[in-house]
Amino acid sequence: MSMNSTPKGERVHIALFGRRNAGKSSLINAITGQDLAIVSEVKGTTTDPVYKAMEILPLGPVMLIDTPGLDDDSILGEERIKKAKGILNKTDIALIVADGAHAASDFSFERSILDLIEKKDIPFLVVLNKQDEWKEKEKEISNMGDICVSSVTGYHIHELKEMIAKKIPADDQTGKLVGDLLAPEDFVVLVVPIDSAAPKGRLILPQQQVIRDVLEAGASAMVCRDTELEATLKKLGKTPKLVITDSQAFSSVSKITPKEIPLTSFSILFSRYKGDLAEQIQGVKTLETLQDGDTLLMAEGCTHHRQCDDIGTVKLPRWIREYTGKELNFETSSGGGFPEDLTKYAMVVHCGGCTLSQKEMAFRIARAKEQQTPIVNYGTLIAGINGILKRSIQPFPDYRGLL
């Protein structure tokens, strides 16, 4: 994804569900006005969820998700259906796509899909596709859904996009990473270590997003490495409203930053923005009760090439072992994969979730809570290990009383 593109996790996720050959892929092509999805008369052409980024006003940037047919009875069908249903955990708006002529005679299958969607309280639209094949019967068929469309002729495609846009008010998408803590003309210092694990030629996504949020608040951001932080603070001539650091540099940055200057991390900001910061603050306490032989899950929302000193698989396990003095086991999950059964883990240690939608991050935390498995964020855990958790949440008035 381009550095100027809206991150995947910040887009409204619109997923299409239905039978094979209901026209989900062709509908995506019609909505986007591009031949993005492979279309075929052969049933089961879409075998895995496919993501397509675009913009629909007034929602703005969205992610369209084309899913395999939920009636797939092939050898691999069960696994494909499982993947398609898993998409519900990240879906903001669901489109149930049906061949209108077929739905008119038998809507039971679509009804079963609706039951799943309604249980998760997901806004939805029932879209009756292939109107060009049954337009003479549109009056009697139209009452089966919310709108009749044709991916072939473009019939009611514009109207469909307008209906989608109305399903989620635009202002529901304007959560703040840090902007709500700032006033115009404030300035913050962002501490960005540049080491072997830092990507060449660019800032990582959390840093990019925080800078954008600072600017939208009318404030200014000064960026420096941890090795230049002390000199930078001395040269400023004005106390910054906030210092935000990469969590891996928490210890050294805390020692350099005067106590009167509020300090937190990019990871903790994302925990507050996309997750449940209160739950993850409580999760830090689990460090004190870990026992030899316990297994911890190190979970990340993205997939990336592992460095020799990777934060999730190397540094954090080492720091946790050193802090607890226990012989612990560690397992990992990354990207879209997140275990259904978390009861085997003594705790889940999760990244900030910058590439995940708020819906999916909330789902993961809720799953941990339901299974009574403590879950903690990278930043809160590192702050706890370094004895500065209380300081790191001081910038957030709603959470100060938790410690």
XYZ file of C-alpha atoms in Angstrom:
403
model
C 0.000 0.000 0.000
C 1.287 3.473 -0.847
C 2.351 5.756 1.995
C -0.379 8.135 0.793
C -3.090 5.479 0.817
C -5.619 5.189 3.617
C -4.505 2.232 5.779
C -6.561 -0.932 5.495
C -7.457 -0.805 9.181
C -8.929 2.694 8.809
C -11.352 1.739 6.026
C -15.000 0.771 6.476
C -15.101 -2.970 5.726
C -17.989 -3.971 3.441
C -18.272 -7.734 2.913
C -20.401 -9.563 0.335
C -21.948 -12.911 1.293
C -24.159 -15.330 -0.595
C -24.363 -18.483 -2.649
C -21.900 -19.388 -5.355
C -22.762 -17.627 -8.615
C -24.999 -15.074 -6.929
C -22.867 -12.465 -8.678
C -20.776 -11.192 -5.741
C -17.611 -10.733 -7.810
C -19.426 -9.073 -10.713
C -21.176 -6.767 -8.226
C -17.805 -5.667 -6.837
C -16.684 -4.910 -10.380
C -19.853 -2.867 -10.937
C -19.487 -0.943 -7.666
C -15.844 -0.110 -8.331
C -16.273 0.449 -12.048
C -13.265 -1.786 -12.650
C -12.648 -5.407 -13.582
C -11.022 -6.209 -10.259
C -12.595 -9.572 -9.466
C -12.489 -12.672 -11.647
C -15.973 -13.467 -12.946
C -16.990 -16.857 -14.316
C -20.075 -18.976 -14.835
C -18.193 -21.773 -13.085
C -19.369 -22.117 -9.496
C -16.773 -21.444 -6.802
C -14.479 -19.137 -8.802
C -13.785 -17.141 -5.627
C -12.013 -19.576 -3.298
C -10.635 -17.183 -0.673
C -11.715 -13.776 0.634
C -10.488 -11.052 -1.730
C -9.994 -7.437 -0.627
C -10.594 -4.413 -2.886
C -9.914 -0.851 -1.687
C -11.948 2.095 -3.002
C -13.879 5.170 -1.860
C -17.636 5.554 -1.451
C -18.832 9.013 -0.469
C -19.729 10.136 2.140
C -18.134 7.160 3.930
C -14.814 7.794 2.220
C -12.228 5.000 2.003
C -13.742 1.509 2.208
C -12.555 -2.072 1.846
C -14.814 -4.348 -0.227
C -14.441 -8.034 0.650
C -15.495 -10.698 -1.853
C -16.119 -14.008 -0.069
C -16.463 -17.612 -1.306
C -19.998 -18.927 -1.744
C -21.372 -20.185 1.549
C -23.070 -23.108 -0.198
C -19.740 -24.583 -1.364
C -20.046 -28.371 -1.089
C -16.652 -29.178 -2.616
C -13.878 -31.038 -0.794
C -12.377 -27.746 0.388
C -15.755 -26.095 0.813
C -15.942 -26.456 4.589
C -12.636 -24.642 5.058
C -13.645 -21.927 2.584
C -16.966 -21.398 4.361
C -15.122 -21.156 7.677
C -12.902 -18.414 6.234
C -15.886 -16.571 4.798
C -17.738 -16.643 8.133
C -14.582 -15.408 9.849
C -14.856 -12.245 7.747
C -17.920 -11.309 9.826
C -15.564 -10.468 12.700
C -14.159 -7.556 10.712
C -17.303 -6.536 8.777
C -18.818 -3.081 9.301
C -21.542 -3.476 6.640
C -22.696 -6.773 5.115
C -24.225 -7.182 1.668
C -26.235 -10.399 1.255
C -26.155 -10.922 -2.496
C -28.753 -13.203 -4.091
C -29.873 -14.030 -7.590
C -33.307 -12.393 -7.406
C -35.050 -15.117 -9.403
C -33.664 -17.838 -7.159
C -34.405 -15.916 -3.953
C -38.017 -15.476 -5.009
C -38.539 -19.255 -4.978
C -36.225 -20.169 -2.087
C -34.833 -17.588 0.353
C -34.025 -20.073 3.130
C -30.294 -20.095 2.490
C -30.046 -16.299 2.500
C -32.150 -16.287 5.657
C -29.531 -18.471 7.366
C -26.839 -15.967 6.406
C -28.969 -13.130 7.749
C -29.316 -14.957 11.066
C -25.517 -15.032 11.443
C -25.213 -11.357 10.581
C -28.028 -10.256 12.867
C -26.503 -12.146 15.810
C -23.399 -9.999 15.413
C -25.481 -6.821 15.078
C -23.912 -5.903 11.735
C -25.743 -3.390 9.495
C -26.750 -5.119 6.256
C -28.478 -4.841 2.899
C -30.099 -7.648 0.921
C -29.117 -7.094 -2.711
C -31.096 -8.901 -5.417
C -28.682 -9.226 -8.319
C -29.094 -10.163 -12.013
C -32.114 -7.883 -12.519
C -31.392 -7.927 -16.245
C -32.472 -11.593 -16.296
C -35.787 -11.126 -14.472
C -36.714 -7.451 -14.876
C -40.209 -8.396 -16.078
C -40.858 -9.855 -12.610
C -39.158 -7.087 -10.630
C -42.318 -5.955 -8.839
C -42.988 -9.372 -7.345
C -39.333 -10.143 -6.629
C -38.277 -6.774 -5.169
C -40.019 -7.354 -1.842
C -37.481 -10.094 -1.046
C -34.661 -7.584 -0.565
C -33.636 -3.969 -0.103
C -32.670 -3.209 -3.695
C -32.672 -4.837 -7.138
C -29.507 -4.395 -9.197
C -27.806 -5.610 -12.338
C -24.044 -5.916 -12.462
C -24.339 -6.304 -16.228
C -26.338 -3.165 -17.096
C -25.418 -1.053 -14.051
C -29.067 -0.873 -12.986
C -29.367 0.705 -9.499
C -25.605 0.437 -8.810
C -25.399 4.146 -7.980
C -28.431 3.819 -5.703
C -26.800 0.834 -3.992
C -23.687 2.879 -3.215
C -25.843 5.608 -1.714
C -27.647 3.048 0.458
C -24.319 1.641 1.655
C -23.114 5.140 2.527
C -26.185 5.718 4.704
C -25.630 2.546 6.738
C -22.835 4.052 8.818
C -22.815 7.793 9.548
C -19.579 9.372 8.364
C -18.836 10.799 11.808
C -18.680 7.281 13.270
C -15.325 6.931 11.533
C -13.608 9.903 13.168
C -12.000 8.387 16.240
C -8.908 10.124 17.540
C -5.487 8.656 18.118
C -4.084 11.672 19.915
C -5.902 14.703 18.494
C -8.397 14.847 21.345
C -5.510 15.457 23.768
C -4.197 18.445 21.815
C -5.186 22.025 21.149
C -4.254 24.158 18.147
C -0.620 25.319 18.285
C 0.393 22.602 20.758
C 3.386 20.561 19.742
C 4.465 17.033 20.513
C 7.763 15.208 20.231
C 7.738 11.819 18.514
C 10.631 9.516 19.329
C 11.400 7.158 16.448
C 14.381 4.841 16.898
C 16.209 3.983 13.684
C 17.734 0.528 14.048
C 18.154 -2.658 12.015
C 14.443 -3.455 12.368
C 13.272 -0.047 11.075
C 12.018 -0.098 7.459
C 14.315 1.617 4.981
C 13.168 4.955 3.626
C 9.893 5.303 5.501
C 8.154 5.573 8.852
C 6.046 2.678 10.057
C 2.254 2.948 9.887
C 1.585 3.929 13.556
C 4.060 6.803 13.275
C 2.522 8.022 10.019
C -0.990 7.930 11.457
C -0.068 9.746 14.671
C 1.644 12.529 12.696
C -1.484 12.926 10.561
C -3.720 13.066 13.651
C -1.471 15.686 15.269
C -1.678 17.856 12.156
C -5.463 17.489 11.939
C -5.659 18.840 15.494
C -3.860 22.004 14.361
C -0.806 21.033 16.395
C 2.797 20.420 15.349
C 4.975 17.329 15.539
C 8.731 17.229 15.957
C 10.349 13.876 15.162
C 13.706 12.730 16.492
C 15.555 9.535 17.299
C 15.934 8.382 20.877
C 19.650 9.160 20.661
C 18.876 12.839 19.954
C 15.955 13.242 22.364
C 17.885 14.845 25.225
C 19.486 17.438 22.957
C 16.163 18.076 21.208
C 14.303 18.789 24.464
C 17.031 21.232 25.537
C 16.868 23.141 22.238
C 13.097 23.493 22.066
C 12.715 26.468 24.375
C 9.150 25.343 25.116
C 7.741 22.350 26.947
C 6.015 19.910 24.587
C 2.445 18.932 25.349
C 3.368 15.262 25.010
C 6.253 12.937 24.183
C 5.289 9.805 22.225
C 7.846 7.047 21.828
C 8.245 3.696 20.196
C 7.596 1.259 23.047
C 10.937 -0.472 22.538
C 12.676 2.739 23.658
C 10.356 3.304 26.650
C 13.047 2.760 29.284
C 15.648 5.181 27.911
C 13.078 7.770 26.818
C 11.449 7.770 30.260
C 14.796 8.514 31.911
C 15.502 11.396 29.524
C 12.030 12.980 29.522
C 11.418 15.240 32.569
C 8.662 13.966 34.858
C 6.518 17.038 34.242
C 6.232 16.196 30.524
C 3.502 13.605 29.788
C 4.868 10.466 28.119
C 3.228 7.570 26.306
C 3.856 5.274 23.328
C 2.483 4.737 19.832
C 1.319 1.272 20.855
C -0.641 2.539 23.863
C -2.285 5.214 21.700
C -3.465 2.480 19.343
C -4.706 0.384 22.256
C -6.873 3.286 23.374
C -8.003 4.030 19.803
C -8.794 0.542 18.536
C -8.942 -1.716 21.531
C -9.846 -1.704 25.188
C -7.074 0.076 27.043
C -8.654 -0.556 30.441
C -8.719 -4.312 29.814
C -5.125 -4.323 28.616
C -3.911 -2.276 31.573
C -5.438 -4.891 33.873
C -3.778 -7.591 31.781
C -0.317 -6.327 32.750
C -0.924 -7.605 36.287
C -0.837 -11.156 34.940
C 2.952 -10.843 34.696
C 3.083 -11.252 38.462
C 1.201 -14.568 38.450
C 2.916 -16.408 35.589
C 4.270 -19.842 36.430
C 6.958 -22.076 34.958
C 5.592 -23.888 31.927
C 2.897 -21.298 31.111
C 2.326 -20.576 27.418
C 1.828 -17.038 26.089
C 0.440 -16.085 22.680
C 2.305 -13.318 20.847
C -0.288 -11.948 18.389
C 0.233 -9.463 15.578
C -2.257 -7.990 13.152
C 0.113 -7.870 10.201
C 2.559 -10.224 8.554
C 6.136 -9.114 8.053
C 9.613 -10.502 7.567
C 11.011 -11.478 10.945
C 14.260 -9.724 11.867
C 16.935 -11.359 14.004
C 15.835 -9.195 16.956
C 12.112 -9.113 16.154
C 9.962 -7.425 18.801
C 7.188 -10.027 18.957
C 9.189 -13.236 18.688
C 12.531 -12.289 20.230
C 12.634 -9.113 22.304
C 9.343 -9.367 24.182
C 9.742 -13.069 25.085
C 13.242 -12.280 26.355
C 12.068 -9.292 28.401
C 9.144 -11.257 29.863
C 11.407 -14.142 30.895
C 13.903 -11.738 32.452
C 11.171 -9.856 34.334
C 9.339 -12.907 35.661
C 12.295 -15.247 36.114
C 10.057 -18.042 34.808
C 10.553 -20.706 32.150
C 7.789 -19.808 29.722
C 6.624 -21.043 26.324
C 5.664 -18.722 23.481
C 3.472 -19.251 20.425
C 2.756 -16.735 17.659
C -0.088 -15.714 15.379
C -0.023 -13.030 12.710
C -2.145 -11.428 10.028
C -5.747 -12.591 9.756
C -5.101 -15.680 11.846
C -6.163 -15.545 15.489
C -6.821 -18.741 17.487
C -10.402 -19.627 18.313
C -9.374 -21.348 21.550
C -7.383 -19.067 23.836
C -7.868 -21.054 27.028
C -4.483 -22.787 26.661
C -2.682 -19.461 27.056
C -1.800 -17.793 30.333
C -2.065 -14.472 28.532
C -2.233 -12.936 25.065
C 0.292 -10.239 24.187
C -1.036 -8.285 21.194
C 0.481 -5.591 19.007
C -1.166 -2.179 18.649
C -3.325 -3.450 15.790
C -2.582 -0.572 13.426
C -3.436 -2.732 10.386
C -6.633 -4.130 11.935
C -10.008 -2.433 11.885
C -11.530 -1.322 15.175
C -14.156 -4.023 14.697
C -11.605 -6.818 14.360
C -9.440 -5.599 17.248
C -12.506 -5.334 19.477
C -13.491 -8.871 18.444
C -10.099 -10.274 19.435
C -10.199 -8.594 22.828
C -13.789 -9.739 23.388
C -12.820 -13.339 22.548
C -10.040 -13.195 25.146
C -12.398 -11.759 27.765
C -15.074 -14.379 27.045
C -12.510 -17.152 27.532
C -11.105 -15.425 30.639
C -7.667 -15.142 29.078
C -5.845 -11.918 30.044
C -4.853 -9.808 27.048
C -2.277 -7.046 27.056
C -0.908 -4.625 24.483
C 2.796 -4.489 23.552
C 3.105 -0.933 24.852
C 1.317 -1.468 28.163
C 3.342 -4.634 28.792
C 6.680 -2.941 28.073
C 5.687 0.005 30.266
C 4.777 -2.422 33.052
C 8.077 -4.289 32.754
C 9.941 -0.977 32.995
C 7.897 0.238 35.969
C 6.433 3.215 34.095
C 2.917 2.029 33.297
C 1.346 4.579 35.634
C 3.289 7.367 33.955
C 2.470 6.124 30.455
C -1.301 6.357 31.012
C -1.231 9.732 32.793
C -2.051 11.557 29.524
C -5.445 9.794 29.500
C -7.718 11.088 32.301
C -10.227 8.239 31.900
C -7.639 5.604 32.828
C -5.604 7.205 35.617
C -7.587 5.525 38.369
C -6.872 1.991 37.155
C -3.456 1.826 38.853
